[in-house]
XYZ file of C-alpha atoms in Angstrom:
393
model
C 168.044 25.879 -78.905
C 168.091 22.121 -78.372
C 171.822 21.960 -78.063
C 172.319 25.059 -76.224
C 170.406 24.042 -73.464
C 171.841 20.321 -73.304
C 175.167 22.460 -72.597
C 173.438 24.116 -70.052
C 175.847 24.563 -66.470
C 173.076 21.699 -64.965
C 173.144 19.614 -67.438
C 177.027 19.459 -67.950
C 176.808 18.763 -63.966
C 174.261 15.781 -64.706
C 176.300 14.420 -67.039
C 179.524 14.708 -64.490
C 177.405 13.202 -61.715
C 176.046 10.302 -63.457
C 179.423 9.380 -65.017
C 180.732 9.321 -61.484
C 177.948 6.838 -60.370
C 179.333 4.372 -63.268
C 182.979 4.323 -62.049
C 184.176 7.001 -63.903
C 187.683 9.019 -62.362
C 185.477 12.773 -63.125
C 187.257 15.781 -63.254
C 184.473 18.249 -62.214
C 185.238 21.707 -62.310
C 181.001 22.406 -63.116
C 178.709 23.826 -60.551
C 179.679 26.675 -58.084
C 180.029 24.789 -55.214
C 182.947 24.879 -53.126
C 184.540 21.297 -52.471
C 187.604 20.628 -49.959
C 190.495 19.192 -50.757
C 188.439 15.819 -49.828
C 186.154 16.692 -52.465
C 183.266 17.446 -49.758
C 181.240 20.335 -49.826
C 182.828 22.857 -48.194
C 180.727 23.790 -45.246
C 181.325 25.938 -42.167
C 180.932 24.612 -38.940
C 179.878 27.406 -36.947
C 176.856 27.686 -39.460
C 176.401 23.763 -39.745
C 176.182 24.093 -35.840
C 173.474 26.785 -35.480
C 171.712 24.978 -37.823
C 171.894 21.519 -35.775
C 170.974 23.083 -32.695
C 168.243 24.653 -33.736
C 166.512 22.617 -36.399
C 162.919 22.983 -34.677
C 163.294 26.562 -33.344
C 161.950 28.341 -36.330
C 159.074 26.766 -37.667
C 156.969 29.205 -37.718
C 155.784 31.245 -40.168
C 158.413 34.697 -39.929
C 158.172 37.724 -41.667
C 157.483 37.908 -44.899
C 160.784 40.476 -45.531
C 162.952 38.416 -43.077
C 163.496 39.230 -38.506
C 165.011 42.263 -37.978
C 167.770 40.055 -36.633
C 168.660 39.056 -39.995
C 169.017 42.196 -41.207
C 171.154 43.429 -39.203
C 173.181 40.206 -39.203
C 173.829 40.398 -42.752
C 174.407 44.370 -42.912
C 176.861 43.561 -39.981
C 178.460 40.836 -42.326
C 178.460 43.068 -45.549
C 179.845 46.753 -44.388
C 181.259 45.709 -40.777
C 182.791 48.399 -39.040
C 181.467 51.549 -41.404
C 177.715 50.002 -41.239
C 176.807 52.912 -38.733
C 178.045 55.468 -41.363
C 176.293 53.700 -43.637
C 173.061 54.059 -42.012
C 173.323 58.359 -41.219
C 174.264 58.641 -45.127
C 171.119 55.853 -46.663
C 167.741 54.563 -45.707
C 168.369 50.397 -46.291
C 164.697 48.778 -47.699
C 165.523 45.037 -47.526
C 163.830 42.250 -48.112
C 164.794 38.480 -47.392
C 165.038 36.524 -50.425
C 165.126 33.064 -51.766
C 169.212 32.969 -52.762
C 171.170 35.751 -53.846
C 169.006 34.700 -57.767
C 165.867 35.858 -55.821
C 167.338 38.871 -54.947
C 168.341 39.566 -58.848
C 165.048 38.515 -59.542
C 163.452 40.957 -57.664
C 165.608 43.962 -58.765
C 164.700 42.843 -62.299
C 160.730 42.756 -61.680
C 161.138 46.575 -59.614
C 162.706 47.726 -62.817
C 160.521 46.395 -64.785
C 156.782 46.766 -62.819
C 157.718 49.924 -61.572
C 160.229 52.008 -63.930
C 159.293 50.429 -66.875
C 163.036 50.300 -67.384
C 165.490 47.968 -68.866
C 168.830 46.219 -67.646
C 172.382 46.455 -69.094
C 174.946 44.168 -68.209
C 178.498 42.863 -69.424
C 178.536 40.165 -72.243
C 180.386 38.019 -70.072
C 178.110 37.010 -67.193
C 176.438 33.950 -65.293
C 174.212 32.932 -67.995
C 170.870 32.894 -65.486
C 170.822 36.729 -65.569
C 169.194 35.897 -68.791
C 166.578 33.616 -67.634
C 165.823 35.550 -64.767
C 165.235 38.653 -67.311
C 163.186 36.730 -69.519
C 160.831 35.464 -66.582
C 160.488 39.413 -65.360
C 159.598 40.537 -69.032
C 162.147 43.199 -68.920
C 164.834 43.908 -71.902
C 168.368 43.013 -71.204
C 171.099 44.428 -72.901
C 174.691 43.644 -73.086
C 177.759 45.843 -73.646
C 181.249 44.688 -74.120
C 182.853 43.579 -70.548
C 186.745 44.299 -71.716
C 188.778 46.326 -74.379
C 191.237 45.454 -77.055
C 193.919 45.537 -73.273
C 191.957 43.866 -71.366
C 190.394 46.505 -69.331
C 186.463 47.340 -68.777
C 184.954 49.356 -71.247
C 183.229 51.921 -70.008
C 182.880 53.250 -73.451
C 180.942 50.400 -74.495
C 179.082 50.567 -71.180
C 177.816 54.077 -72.219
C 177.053 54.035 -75.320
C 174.332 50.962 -74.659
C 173.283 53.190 -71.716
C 172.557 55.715 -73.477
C 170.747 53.902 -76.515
C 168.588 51.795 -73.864
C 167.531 55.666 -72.455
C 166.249 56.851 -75.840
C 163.967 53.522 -75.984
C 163.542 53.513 -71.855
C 162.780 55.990 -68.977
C 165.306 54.017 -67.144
C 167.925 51.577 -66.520
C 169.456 49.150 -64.499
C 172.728 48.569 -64.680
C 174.108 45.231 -63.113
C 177.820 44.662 -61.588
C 178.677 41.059 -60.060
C 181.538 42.082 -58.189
C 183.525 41.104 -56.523
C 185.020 37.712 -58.079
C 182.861 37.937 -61.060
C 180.790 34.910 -61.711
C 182.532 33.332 -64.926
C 185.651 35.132 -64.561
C 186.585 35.753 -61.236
C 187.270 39.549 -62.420
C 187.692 42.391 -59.660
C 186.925 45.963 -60.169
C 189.365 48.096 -58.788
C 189.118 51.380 -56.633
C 189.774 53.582 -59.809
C 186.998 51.753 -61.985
C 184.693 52.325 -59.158
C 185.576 55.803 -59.081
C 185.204 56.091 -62.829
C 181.371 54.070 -62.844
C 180.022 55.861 -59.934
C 181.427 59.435 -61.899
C 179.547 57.661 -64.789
C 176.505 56.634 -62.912
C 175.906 59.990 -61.490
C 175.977 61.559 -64.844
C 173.113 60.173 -65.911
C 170.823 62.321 -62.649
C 168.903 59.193 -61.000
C 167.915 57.448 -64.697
C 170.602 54.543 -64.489
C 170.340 52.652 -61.098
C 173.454 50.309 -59.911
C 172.355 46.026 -59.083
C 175.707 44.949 -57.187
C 176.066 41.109 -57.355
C 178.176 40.455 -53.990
C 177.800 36.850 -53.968
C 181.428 35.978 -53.824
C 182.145 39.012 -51.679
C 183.711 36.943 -49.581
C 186.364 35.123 -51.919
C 188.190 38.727 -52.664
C 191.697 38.979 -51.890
C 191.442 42.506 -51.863
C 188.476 42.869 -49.862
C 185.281 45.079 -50.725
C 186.322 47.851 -52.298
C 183.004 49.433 -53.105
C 182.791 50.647 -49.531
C 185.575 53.220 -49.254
C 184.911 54.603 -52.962
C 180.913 54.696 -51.816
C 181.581 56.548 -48.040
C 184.022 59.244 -50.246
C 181.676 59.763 -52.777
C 178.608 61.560 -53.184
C 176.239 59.333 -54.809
C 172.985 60.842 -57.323
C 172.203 57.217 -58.068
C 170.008 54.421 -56.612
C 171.813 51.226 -55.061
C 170.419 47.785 -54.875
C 172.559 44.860 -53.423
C 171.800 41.031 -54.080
C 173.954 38.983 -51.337
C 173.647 35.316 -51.565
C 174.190 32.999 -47.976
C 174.724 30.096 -50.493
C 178.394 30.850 -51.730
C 179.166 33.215 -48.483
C 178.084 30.345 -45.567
C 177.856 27.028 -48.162
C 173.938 26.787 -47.749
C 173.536 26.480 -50.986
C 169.958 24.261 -50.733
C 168.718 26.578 -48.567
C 168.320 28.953 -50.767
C 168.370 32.165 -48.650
C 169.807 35.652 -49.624
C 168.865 39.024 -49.659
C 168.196 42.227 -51.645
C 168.549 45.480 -50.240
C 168.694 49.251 -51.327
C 171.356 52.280 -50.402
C 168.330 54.906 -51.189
C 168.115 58.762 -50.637
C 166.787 59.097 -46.871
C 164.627 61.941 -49.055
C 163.380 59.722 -51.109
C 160.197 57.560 -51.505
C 161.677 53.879 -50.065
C 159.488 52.913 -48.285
C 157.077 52.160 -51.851
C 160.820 50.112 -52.101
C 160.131 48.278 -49.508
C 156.690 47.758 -49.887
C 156.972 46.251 -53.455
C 159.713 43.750 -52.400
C 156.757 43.110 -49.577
C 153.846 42.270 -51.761
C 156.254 40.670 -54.385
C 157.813 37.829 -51.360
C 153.548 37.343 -50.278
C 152.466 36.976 -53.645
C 155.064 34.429 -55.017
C 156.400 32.381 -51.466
C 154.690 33.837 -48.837
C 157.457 34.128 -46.753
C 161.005 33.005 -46.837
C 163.030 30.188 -45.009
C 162.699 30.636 -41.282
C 164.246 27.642 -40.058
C 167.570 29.038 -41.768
C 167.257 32.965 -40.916
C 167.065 32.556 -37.358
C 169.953 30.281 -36.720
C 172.057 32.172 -39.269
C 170.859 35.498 -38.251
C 171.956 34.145 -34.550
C 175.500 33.710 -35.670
C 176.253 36.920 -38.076
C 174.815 38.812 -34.716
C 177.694 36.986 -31.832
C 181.102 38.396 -32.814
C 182.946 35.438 -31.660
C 181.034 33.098 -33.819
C 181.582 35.440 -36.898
C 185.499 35.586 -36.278
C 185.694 32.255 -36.148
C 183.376 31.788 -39.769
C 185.548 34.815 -40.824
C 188.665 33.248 -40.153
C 187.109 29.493 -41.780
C 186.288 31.431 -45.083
C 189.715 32.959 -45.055
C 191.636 29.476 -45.069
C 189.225 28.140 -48.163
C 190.072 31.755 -49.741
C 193.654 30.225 -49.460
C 192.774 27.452 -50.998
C 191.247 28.604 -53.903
C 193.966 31.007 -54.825
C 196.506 28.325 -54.543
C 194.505 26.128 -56.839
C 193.425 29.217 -59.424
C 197.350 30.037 -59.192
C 198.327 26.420 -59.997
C 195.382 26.268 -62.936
C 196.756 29.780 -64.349
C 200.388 28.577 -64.670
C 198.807 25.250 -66.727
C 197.180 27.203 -68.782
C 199.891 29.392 -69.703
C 202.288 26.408 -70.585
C 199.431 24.648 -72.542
C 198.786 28.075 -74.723
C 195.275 28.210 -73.743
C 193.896 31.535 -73.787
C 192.158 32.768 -70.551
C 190.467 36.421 -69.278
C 191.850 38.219 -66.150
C 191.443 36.790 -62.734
C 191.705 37.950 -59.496
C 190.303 35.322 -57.652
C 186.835 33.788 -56.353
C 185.427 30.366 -57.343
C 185.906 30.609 -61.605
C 187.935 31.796 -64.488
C 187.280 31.680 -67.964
C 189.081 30.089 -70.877
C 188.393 31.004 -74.476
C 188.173 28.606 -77.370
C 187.370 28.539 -81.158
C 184.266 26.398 -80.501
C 182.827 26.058 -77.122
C 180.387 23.278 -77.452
C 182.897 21.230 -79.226
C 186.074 21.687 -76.937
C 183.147 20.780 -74.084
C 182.464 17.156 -76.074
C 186.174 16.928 -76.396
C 187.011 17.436 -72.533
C 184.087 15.002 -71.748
C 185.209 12.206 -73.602
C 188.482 12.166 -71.224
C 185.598 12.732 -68.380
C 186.192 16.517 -67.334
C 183.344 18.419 -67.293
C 183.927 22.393 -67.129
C 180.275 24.540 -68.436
C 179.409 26.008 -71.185
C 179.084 29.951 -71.017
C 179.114 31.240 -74.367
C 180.291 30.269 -78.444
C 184.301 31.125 -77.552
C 183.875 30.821 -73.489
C 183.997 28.280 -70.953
C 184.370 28.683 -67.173
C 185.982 26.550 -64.911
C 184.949 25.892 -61.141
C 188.266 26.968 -59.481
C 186.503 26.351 -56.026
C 185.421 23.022 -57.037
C 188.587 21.647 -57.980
C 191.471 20.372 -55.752
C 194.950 19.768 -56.349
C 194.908 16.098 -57.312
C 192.144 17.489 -59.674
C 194.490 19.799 -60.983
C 197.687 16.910 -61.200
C 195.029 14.635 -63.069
C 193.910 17.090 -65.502
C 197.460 17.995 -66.655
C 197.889 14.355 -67.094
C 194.720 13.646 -69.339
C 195.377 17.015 -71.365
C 199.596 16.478 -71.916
């Protein structure tokens, strides 16, 4: 346990940050931060902005779910120009939430409190999923993320579905997509069509958590949202969105959970547990950022300009995971499918000790599991990329 949790995603990123306070050259491709190619945070100056201007316009206490204003600000920023169609097909509980983690968190506890249900979720995943489970008291299960080819096993996916059902009157079944946090893996419209065929066999006891944190990193865009408007859905949806990776407010720690319920059924008891749950733990969530933010995803000029910021960093990043890709292929290191987002994953023999080896030539990449480790794509630039070839030739 002790040297698991010294290889722990933080405390690889210590150990990268304190090296670079002694001197050190660091090769940091750690935490899930997006850096410019001037290794500073990437921020967004139409949020930064908002956020100036009104730094002593929302100090008082707001709603304990989050201003109406914010949720339609960030359903405007998540389904655009089908969010009306949206709304005449689902009743939308949301709830304002510290990060996109509170939002898992709170799916977790409603499956757990209320369902007395269980999770299931792919054996490659961002290794907090675990933590949150554990602090909810609710089983997690895993089932194989990709076949012998490379493709996502849905027969894997099943069977622990159904063996969680014998034990469990329900479960929760949990997708980070798209740009899967480690592997930067995309489900495509056919796997969508083949989970939500797969979902709805199961008549309302296996309920769908979509992860959209990196929604915005896609290169193919959200495809959920065609596949869900042609579809007719027997299953609950809850979405966790995250302003942290999305608007690169990552210390404010503000996100949100939300459901795509039956109008017929009973969500407002949806709503009022993700109510009581936000009183009971923080009292209410971080006005000072949801009303300047909520302020910008609500004025269409200022959300084509963001739009148009995040697009050039989605450049970016695909040059760089392009560039790391072709490395890896000439070095012979082994690596899962990506599609883009802020990480990909390499896999090793030993994990922990390919980690010590890479941090004695000071590049610090984080641990995910015993044959895994992920690598920051977003974090890294191209001089990164020219100085790690050098140190690993």
């Amino acid at each position: 346990m002790g040297q698991t949790l010294k290889y722990d995603i933080l405390s690889i990123q210590e150990r990268a940050d304190n090296a670079k306070k002694e001197g050190k050259k660091v090769v940091c491709g750690c935490a899930g931060m997006l850096f410019n190619e001037d290794k500073e945070l990437g921020t967004y100056k139409v949020i930064n902005a908002a956020l100036k201007s009104n730094l002593t316009n929302y100090l008082a206490y707001p709603s304990v779910i989050g201003s109406s204003e914010y949720k339609q600000g960030v359903l405007n920023w998540v389904f655009g120009n089908k969010l009306e169609e949206i709304k005449k097909r689902f009743a939308i509980p949301f709830c304002a939430t510290l990060g996109g983690t509170g939002a898992v968190s709170f799916a977790f506890k409603h499956e757990k409190r209320e369902n007395n249900g269980s999770v299931v979720i792919a054996d490659i995943h961002w290794p907090n999923y675990e933590n949150i489970a554990s602090e909810a008291d609710i089983e997690l299960v895993t089932h194989e993320m990709l076949d012998e080819n490379n493709q996502y096993n849905f027969a894997d996916l099943q069977e622990k579905i159904d063996d969680l059902l014998i034990k469990y009157p329900s479960v929760l079944f949990v997708l980070n997509d798209p740009c899967q946090n480690p592997s930067g893996y995309c489900f495509t419209k056919d796997e969508y069509i083949r989970l939500f065929n797969l979902l709805n066999s199961y008549e309302g006891k296996v309920k769908l958590l979509l992860d959209i944190a990196y929604l915005d990193y896609a290169p193919m865009g959200f495809l959920f949202i065609p596949i869900l408007l042609n579809f007719d859905v027997k299953f609950n949806i809850s979405i966790a969105f995250s302003c942290s990776k999305s608007f690169g407010v990552y210390g404010l720690r503000l996100g949100a959970i939300f459901d795509l319920a039956d109008k017929n059924s009973n969500f407002d008891d949806k709503q009022y547990f993700y109510r009581m749950l936000a009183r009971s733990t923080y009292s209410c969530p971080n006005g000072a950022a949801i009303g300047p933010i909520a302020e910008v995803l609500n004025d269409s000029h200022r959300v084509d300009r963001l739009r148009k910021n995040i697009k050039k960093e989605c450049e970016r990043i695909s040059e760089v995971g392009k560039r790391l890709i072709k490395f890896l292929d000439r070095k012979g290191i082994q690596h899962l499918p990506y599609y883009g987002g802020f990480f990909l994953v390499i896999k090793v023999d030993d994990a922990i000790k390919t980690i010590q080896e890479l941090e004695a030539k000071d590049i610090y990449f984080a641990y995910i599991n015993p044959n895994l480790i992920r690598i920051a794509v977003a974090s890294l630039t191209l001089q990164d990329l020219k100085e790690l070839e050098r140190r690993l030739a």
